[in-house]
Amino acid sequence: VQLINSDSGHKRFTSQTTSVENGVGYKLTFWLKGKGDIRTGLFDNREDAFGYFYNDNITVNSNTWTEHSQFITADNTTDIAEFIFSLRNSDETMGHIQLDNVSIEVISNEAQQVANILALRAGETGMRYQLTGEAILTFQQNFRNQKYIQDATAAIVIDDFDGVITTSYAIGDGITGITGTLTSNNGMLQLVPTDDSAPATSTENNIIPEVRALASLTSDDQAKLVKIENVSFANATGTFASSQNYNLT
């Protein structure tokens, strides 16, 4: 099928309604050629994001058919689900985007276990994971019930819009067995919890931020507690606010 979008907004090509089960993972495999940006998604009437989940975009720029796969974990049991191909843009000069041979495979309703956050960050977005190792809480805020955790290997943010985690934690607490779906929001890897987590497995852990140069930071350092010396904020007035970007040099 040829998918065309010459406008700036996303256009959706969806399946017929089908049944999905909360916590079950699905692997979407498909072939693409042409030019444009496309991603897979799922409408399962979940409480967050107006009932939708989307993966990151795949950039297509080839006249050769190429196989792709993306993963999605349902967050609600429903019989009105729709699997989605969301087209951000396409280019007429290469025939827009052509899609063929789509298959959907049930993967598992069990979370895959990973030992540390580095392994978690290397996982497939849309899949469900359990972090078996202990991670230390370095920051938390009421906004989306977010928690920032890290271990000796890496860090990640827990984005808990639905308030799935009801256990109370303090900065410096160790948390073990966190379970959720790995997602990406504007390039920021996140773990969206699917299960409540147990009480802290340790407390009052000493958090020592790593001293880093601003130029050395990469996406691998997302959510990590670091100390950056000799920097200044542009227009440094007022109070920090959520969901804002602040430029520093």
mmCIF file of C-alpha atoms in Angstrom:
data_model
loop_
_atom_site.group_PDB
_atom_site.id
_atom_site.type_symbol
_atom_site.label_atom_id
_atom_site.label_comp_id
_atom_site.label_asym_id
_atom_site.label_seq_id
_atom_site.Cartn_x
_atom_site.Cartn_y
_atom_site.Cartn_z
ATOM 1 C CA VAL A 1 0.000 0.000 0.000
ATOM 2 C CA GLN A 2 1.228 3.533 -0.749
ATOM 3 C CA LEU A 3 1.014 6.011 2.140
ATOM 4 C CA ILE A 4 0.990 9.717 1.295
ATOM 5 C CA ASN A 5 1.279 12.710 3.604
ATOM 6 C CA SER A 6 2.337 16.031 2.122
ATOM 7 C CA ASP A 7 1.091 18.021 5.128
ATOM 8 C CA SER A 8 2.818 18.836 8.406
ATOM 9 C CA GLY A 9 0.567 16.784 10.718
ATOM 10 C CA HIS A 10 0.539 13.033 11.261
ATOM 11 C CA LYS A 11 -1.870 10.848 9.297
ATOM 12 C CA ARG A 12 -2.871 7.414 10.529
ATOM 13 C CA PHE A 13 -3.363 4.142 8.666
ATOM 14 C CA THR A 14 -4.988 1.706 11.094
ATOM 15 C CA SER A 15 -6.078 -1.883 11.388
ATOM 16 C CA GLN A 16 -9.638 -2.937 11.983
ATOM 17 C CA THR A 17 -10.591 -3.101 15.648
ATOM 18 C CA THR A 18 -9.148 -6.087 17.454
ATOM 19 C CA SER A 19 -8.648 -7.420 20.978
ATOM 20 C CA VAL A 20 -5.523 -6.829 23.068
ATOM 21 C CA GLU A 21 -4.677 -7.792 26.641
ATOM 22 C CA ASN A 22 -3.114 -5.586 29.280
ATOM 23 C CA GLY A 23 0.586 -6.374 29.743
ATOM 24 C CA VAL A 24 0.932 -8.452 26.586
ATOM 25 C CA GLY A 25 3.700 -7.515 24.160
ATOM 26 C CA TYR A 26 3.202 -7.413 20.397
ATOM 27 C CA LYS A 27 5.861 -7.416 17.675
ATOM 28 C CA LEU A 28 4.952 -5.590 14.466
ATOM 29 C CA THR A 29 7.062 -6.632 11.474
ATOM 30 C CA PHE A 30 6.726 -4.910 8.093
ATOM 31 C CA TRP A 31 8.566 -3.898 4.933
ATOM 32 C CA LEU A 32 9.110 -0.307 3.785
ATOM 33 C CA LYS A 33 10.564 1.630 0.877
ATOM 34 C CA GLY A 34 10.329 5.206 -0.414
ATOM 35 C CA LYS A 35 11.020 8.370 1.562
ATOM 36 C CA GLY A 36 9.493 9.809 4.706
ATOM 37 C CA ASP A 37 9.007 9.250 8.439
ATOM 38 C CA ILE A 38 6.663 6.622 9.840
ATOM 39 C CA ARG A 39 6.058 4.961 13.201
ATOM 40 C CA THR A 40 3.846 2.275 14.674
ATOM 41 C CA GLY A 41 1.357 2.775 17.464
ATOM 42 C CA LEU A 42 -1.566 1.291 19.317
ATOM 43 C CA PHE A 43 -4.899 2.634 20.436
ATOM 44 C CA ASP A 44 -6.005 0.567 23.431
ATOM 45 C CA ASN A 45 -7.960 3.249 25.290
ATOM 46 C CA ARG A 46 -5.282 3.496 27.985
ATOM 47 C CA GLU A 47 -5.666 6.265 30.539
ATOM 48 C CA ASP A 48 -2.598 8.211 29.400
ATOM 49 C CA ALA A 49 -1.994 10.024 26.087
ATOM 50 C CA PHE A 50 -5.675 10.042 25.070
ATOM 51 C CA GLY A 51 -5.618 6.249 24.803
ATOM 52 C CA TYR A 52 -2.674 5.986 22.389
ATOM 53 C CA PHE A 53 0.910 4.721 22.404
ATOM 54 C CA TYR A 54 3.468 5.524 19.705
ATOM 55 C CA ASN A 55 6.989 4.318 18.977
ATOM 56 C CA ASP A 56 9.781 6.496 17.603
ATOM 57 C CA ASN A 57 9.731 7.400 13.924
ATOM 58 C CA ILE A 58 11.539 5.320 11.331
ATOM 59 C CA THR A 59 13.198 7.453 8.656
ATOM 60 C CA VAL A 60 12.842 5.797 5.243
ATOM 61 C CA ASN A 61 15.037 6.878 2.331
ATOM 62 C CA SER A 62 15.531 4.003 -0.097
ATOM 63 C CA ASN A 63 13.995 2.469 -3.199
ATOM 64 C CA THR A 64 14.880 -0.970 -1.831
ATOM 65 C CA TRP A 65 12.443 -2.902 0.349
ATOM 66 C CA THR A 66 13.735 -3.150 3.940
ATOM 67 C CA GLU A 67 12.277 -5.149 6.826
ATOM 68 C CA HIS A 68 11.581 -3.355 10.114
ATOM 69 C CA SER A 69 10.195 -4.357 13.509
ATOM 70 C CA GLN A 70 8.785 -2.381 16.412
ATOM 71 C CA PHE A 71 7.333 -3.532 19.731
ATOM 72 C CA ILE A 72 4.260 -2.452 21.657
ATOM 73 C CA THR A 73 2.928 -3.515 25.049
ATOM 74 C CA ALA A 74 -0.796 -3.083 25.621
ATOM 75 C CA ASP A 75 -1.726 -1.053 28.686
ATOM 76 C CA ASN A 76 -5.405 -1.966 28.726
ATOM 77 C CA THR A 77 -7.556 -4.994 27.929
ATOM 78 C CA THR A 78 -10.052 -4.046 25.227
ATOM 79 C CA ASP A 79 -11.769 -5.337 22.098
ATOM 80 C CA ILE A 80 -11.684 -1.957 20.338
ATOM 81 C CA ALA A 81 -7.897 -1.773 19.884
ATOM 82 C CA GLU A 82 -6.330 -0.560 16.649
ATOM 83 C CA PHE A 83 -2.742 -1.051 15.509
ATOM 84 C CA ILE A 84 -1.520 2.083 13.785
ATOM 85 C CA PHE A 85 0.966 3.259 11.194
ATOM 86 C CA SER A 86 1.408 6.995 11.746
ATOM 87 C CA LEU A 87 2.901 8.867 8.798
ATOM 88 C CA ARG A 88 4.628 12.150 9.658
ATOM 89 C CA ASN A 89 5.632 13.010 6.090
ATOM 90 C CA SER A 90 6.401 11.485 2.694
ATOM 91 C CA ASP A 91 8.248 12.532 -0.463
ATOM 92 C CA GLU A 92 6.636 12.300 -3.884
ATOM 93 C CA THR A 93 10.001 12.112 -5.665
ATOM 94 C CA MET A 94 10.543 8.611 -4.258
ATOM 95 C CA GLY A 95 6.962 7.409 -4.414
ATOM 96 C CA HIS A 96 6.083 8.533 -0.895
ATOM 97 C CA ILE A 97 6.208 5.540 1.518
ATOM 98 C CA GLN A 98 5.215 2.046 0.469
ATOM 99 C CA LEU A 99 4.240 -0.506 3.107
ATOM 100 C CA ASP A 100 3.914 -4.252 2.623
ATOM 101 C CA ASN A 101 3.756 -7.648 4.349
ATOM 102 C CA VAL A 102 2.654 -6.527 7.820
ATOM 103 C CA SER A 103 2.498 -9.128 10.591
ATOM 104 C CA ILE A 104 1.648 -8.862 14.279
ATOM 105 C CA GLU A 105 3.024 -11.463 16.684
ATOM 106 C CA VAL A 106 2.174 -11.929 20.354
ATOM 107 C CA ILE A 107 5.478 -11.940 22.223
ATOM 108 C CA SER A 108 4.755 -12.471 25.903
ATOM 109 C CA ASN A 109 2.743 -11.257 28.843
ATOM 110 C CA GLU A 110 5.789 -11.702 31.087
ATOM 111 C CA ALA A 111 8.238 -8.854 31.615
ATOM 112 C CA GLN A 112 11.752 -9.565 30.384
ATOM 113 C CA GLN A 113 14.267 -9.380 33.219
ATOM 114 C CA VAL A 114 17.346 -7.157 32.971
ATOM 115 C CA ALA A 115 20.059 -6.894 35.602
ATOM 116 C CA ASN A 116 20.889 -3.195 35.376
ATOM 117 C CA ILE A 117 19.804 0.090 33.824
ATOM 118 C CA LEU A 118 22.369 -0.096 31.020
ATOM 119 C CA ALA A 119 20.762 -3.346 29.853
ATOM 120 C CA LEU A 120 17.322 -1.777 30.258
ATOM 121 C CA ARG A 121 18.276 1.185 28.076
ATOM 122 C CA ALA A 122 19.516 -1.235 25.415
ATOM 123 C CA GLY A 123 16.098 -2.890 25.214
ATOM 124 C CA GLU A 124 13.394 -2.474 22.597
ATOM 125 C CA THR A 125 11.001 0.427 23.125
ATOM 126 C CA GLY A 126 7.452 -0.816 23.509
ATOM 127 C CA MET A 127 8.506 -3.937 25.412
ATOM 128 C CA ARG A 128 7.956 -4.653 29.103
ATOM 129 C CA TYR A 129 10.954 -5.140 31.406
ATOM 130 C CA GLN A 130 11.716 -5.833 35.047
ATOM 131 C CA LEU A 131 14.861 -4.306 36.523
ATOM 132 C CA THR A 132 16.093 -7.030 38.864
ATOM 133 C CA GLY A 133 19.024 -5.051 40.253
ATOM 134 C CA GLU A 134 18.726 -2.255 42.784
ATOM 135 C CA ALA A 135 18.585 1.345 41.553
ATOM 136 C CA ILE A 136 18.948 4.460 43.692
ATOM 137 C CA LEU A 137 16.360 7.240 43.637
ATOM 138 C CA THR A 138 18.159 10.528 42.909
ATOM 139 C CA PHE A 139 15.195 12.847 42.260
ATOM 140 C CA GLN A 140 11.387 12.796 42.236
ATOM 141 C CA GLN A 141 8.653 15.296 41.446
ATOM 142 C CA ASN A 142 4.865 15.540 41.388
ATOM 143 C CA PHE A 143 4.874 16.298 37.661
ATOM 144 C CA ARG A 144 3.739 13.025 36.064
ATOM 145 C CA ASN A 145 4.860 11.311 39.304
ATOM 146 C CA GLN A 146 8.330 11.130 37.805
ATOM 147 C CA LYS A 147 11.246 9.449 39.552
ATOM 148 C CA TYR A 148 14.879 9.476 38.435
ATOM 149 C CA ILE A 149 16.866 6.368 39.256
ATOM 150 C CA GLN A 150 20.414 5.238 38.582
ATOM 151 C CA ASP A 151 22.833 2.450 39.340
ATOM 152 C CA ALA A 152 26.519 1.955 38.637
ATOM 153 C CA THR A 153 25.851 1.518 34.897
ATOM 154 C CA ALA A 154 23.348 4.208 33.811
ATOM 155 C CA ALA A 155 20.197 6.123 34.740
ATOM 156 C CA ILE A 156 16.606 6.429 33.547
ATOM 157 C CA VAL A 157 13.445 8.367 34.375
ATOM 158 C CA ILE A 158 10.294 6.599 35.555
ATOM 159 C CA ASP A 159 7.315 8.374 33.967
ATOM 160 C CA ASP A 160 4.303 7.384 36.074
ATOM 161 C CA PHE A 161 1.467 9.559 34.754
ATOM 162 C CA ASP A 162 -1.171 7.055 35.927
ATOM 163 C CA GLY A 163 0.259 6.823 39.443
ATOM 164 C CA VAL A 164 0.846 3.075 39.240
ATOM 165 C CA ILE A 165 3.566 3.200 41.883
ATOM 166 C CA THR A 166 1.886 3.936 45.211
ATOM 167 C CA THR A 167 4.855 3.056 47.436
ATOM 168 C CA SER A 168 6.490 6.122 48.983
ATOM 169 C CA TYR A 169 10.228 6.644 48.592
ATOM 170 C CA ALA A 170 12.794 9.176 49.754
ATOM 171 C CA ILE A 171 15.816 10.446 47.866
ATOM 172 C CA GLY A 172 18.611 7.925 48.419
ATOM 173 C CA ASP A 173 16.300 4.923 48.693
ATOM 174 C CA GLY A 174 17.205 1.773 46.807
ATOM 175 C CA ILE A 175 14.425 0.270 44.687
ATOM 176 C CA THR A 176 14.516 -3.294 43.378
ATOM 177 C CA GLY A 177 12.260 -5.044 40.864
ATOM 178 C CA ILE A 178 10.783 -2.037 39.060
ATOM 179 C CA THR A 179 8.597 -3.261 36.184
ATOM 180 C CA GLY A 180 7.346 -1.248 33.234
ATOM 181 C CA THR A 181 7.328 -0.537 29.523
ATOM 182 C CA LEU A 182 10.366 1.049 27.907
ATOM 183 C CA THR A 183 9.286 4.080 25.885
ATOM 184 C CA SER A 184 10.861 7.114 24.237
ATOM 185 C CA ASN A 185 9.569 10.677 24.370
ATOM 186 C CA ASN A 186 11.376 13.126 22.067
ATOM 187 C CA GLY A 187 14.491 10.975 22.302
ATOM 188 C CA MET A 188 14.328 10.624 26.102
ATOM 189 C CA LEU A 189 14.188 6.976 27.191
ATOM 190 C CA GLN A 190 11.611 6.359 29.926
ATOM 191 C CA LEU A 191 10.253 3.454 31.920
ATOM 192 C CA VAL A 192 6.460 3.633 32.255
ATOM 193 C CA PRO A 193 5.539 1.436 35.249
ATOM 194 C CA THR A 194 2.986 -1.329 34.825
ATOM 195 C CA ASP A 195 3.181 -2.660 38.394
ATOM 196 C CA ASP A 196 3.509 -1.155 41.838
ATOM 197 C CA SER A 197 6.966 -1.601 43.340
ATOM 198 C CA ALA A 198 8.009 -2.992 46.708
ATOM 199 C CA PRO A 199 9.232 -0.949 49.680
ATOM 200 C CA ALA A 200 12.787 0.353 49.566
ATOM 201 C CA THR A 201 15.432 -2.357 49.724
ATOM 202 C CA SER A 202 17.960 0.095 51.199
ATOM 203 C CA THR A 203 17.858 3.679 52.502
ATOM 204 C CA GLU A 204 20.062 6.742 52.900
ATOM 205 C CA ASN A 205 22.378 5.770 50.084
ATOM 206 C CA ASN A 206 25.037 8.419 49.528
ATOM 207 C CA ILE A 207 24.562 9.965 46.089
ATOM 208 C CA ILE A 208 27.771 11.479 44.717
ATOM 209 C CA PRO A 209 27.247 13.276 41.400
ATOM 210 C CA GLU A 210 29.833 12.597 38.737
ATOM 211 C CA VAL A 211 31.767 15.741 37.760
ATOM 212 C CA ARG A 212 31.475 16.211 34.005
ATOM 213 C CA ALA A 213 32.293 18.775 31.361
ATOM 214 C CA LEU A 214 29.253 20.090 29.526
ATOM 215 C CA ALA A 215 30.665 19.076 26.145
ATOM 216 C CA SER A 216 31.156 15.483 27.291
ATOM 217 C CA LEU A 217 27.486 14.801 27.995
ATOM 218 C CA THR A 218 25.623 12.567 25.536
ATOM 219 C CA SER A 219 22.250 10.837 25.340
ATOM 220 C CA ASP A 220 23.808 7.975 27.316
ATOM 221 C CA ASP A 221 23.810 10.319 30.319
ATOM 222 C CA GLN A 222 20.052 10.922 30.263
ATOM 223 C CA ALA A 223 18.499 11.139 33.759
ATOM 224 C CA LYS A 224 21.910 10.819 35.440
ATOM 225 C CA LEU A 225 22.855 12.984 38.406
ATOM 226 C CA VAL A 226 25.959 14.933 37.364
ATOM 227 C CA LYS A 227 27.833 18.031 38.498
ATOM 228 C CA ILE A 228 28.810 20.500 35.794
ATOM 229 C CA GLU A 229 31.233 23.199 36.833
ATOM 230 C CA ASN A 230 31.805 26.669 35.378
ATOM 231 C CA VAL A 231 28.501 27.020 33.522
ATOM 232 C CA SER A 232 25.878 29.751 33.474
ATOM 233 C CA PHE A 233 22.212 29.939 32.504
ATOM 234 C CA ALA A 234 21.027 32.323 29.832
ATOM 235 C CA ASN A 235 18.497 34.809 31.263
ATOM 236 C CA ALA A 236 18.980 33.412 34.754
ATOM 237 C CA THR A 237 16.005 34.969 36.517
ATOM 238 C CA GLY A 238 12.850 33.667 38.157
ATOM 239 C CA THR A 239 12.078 30.126 39.278
ATOM 240 C CA PHE A 240 12.646 26.847 37.463
ATOM 241 C CA ALA A 241 9.441 25.322 36.086
ATOM 242 C CA SER A 242 8.434 21.902 34.769
ATOM 243 C CA SER A 243 8.372 21.145 31.038
ATOM 244 C CA GLN A 244 10.734 23.982 30.191
ATOM 245 C CA ASN A 245 14.100 23.998 28.438
ATOM 246 C CA TYR A 246 16.917 26.117 29.866
ATOM 247 C CA ASN A 247 19.969 27.015 27.834
ATOM 248 C CA LEU A 248 23.337 27.059 29.566
ATOM 249 C CA THR A 249 26.896 27.658 28.471
#
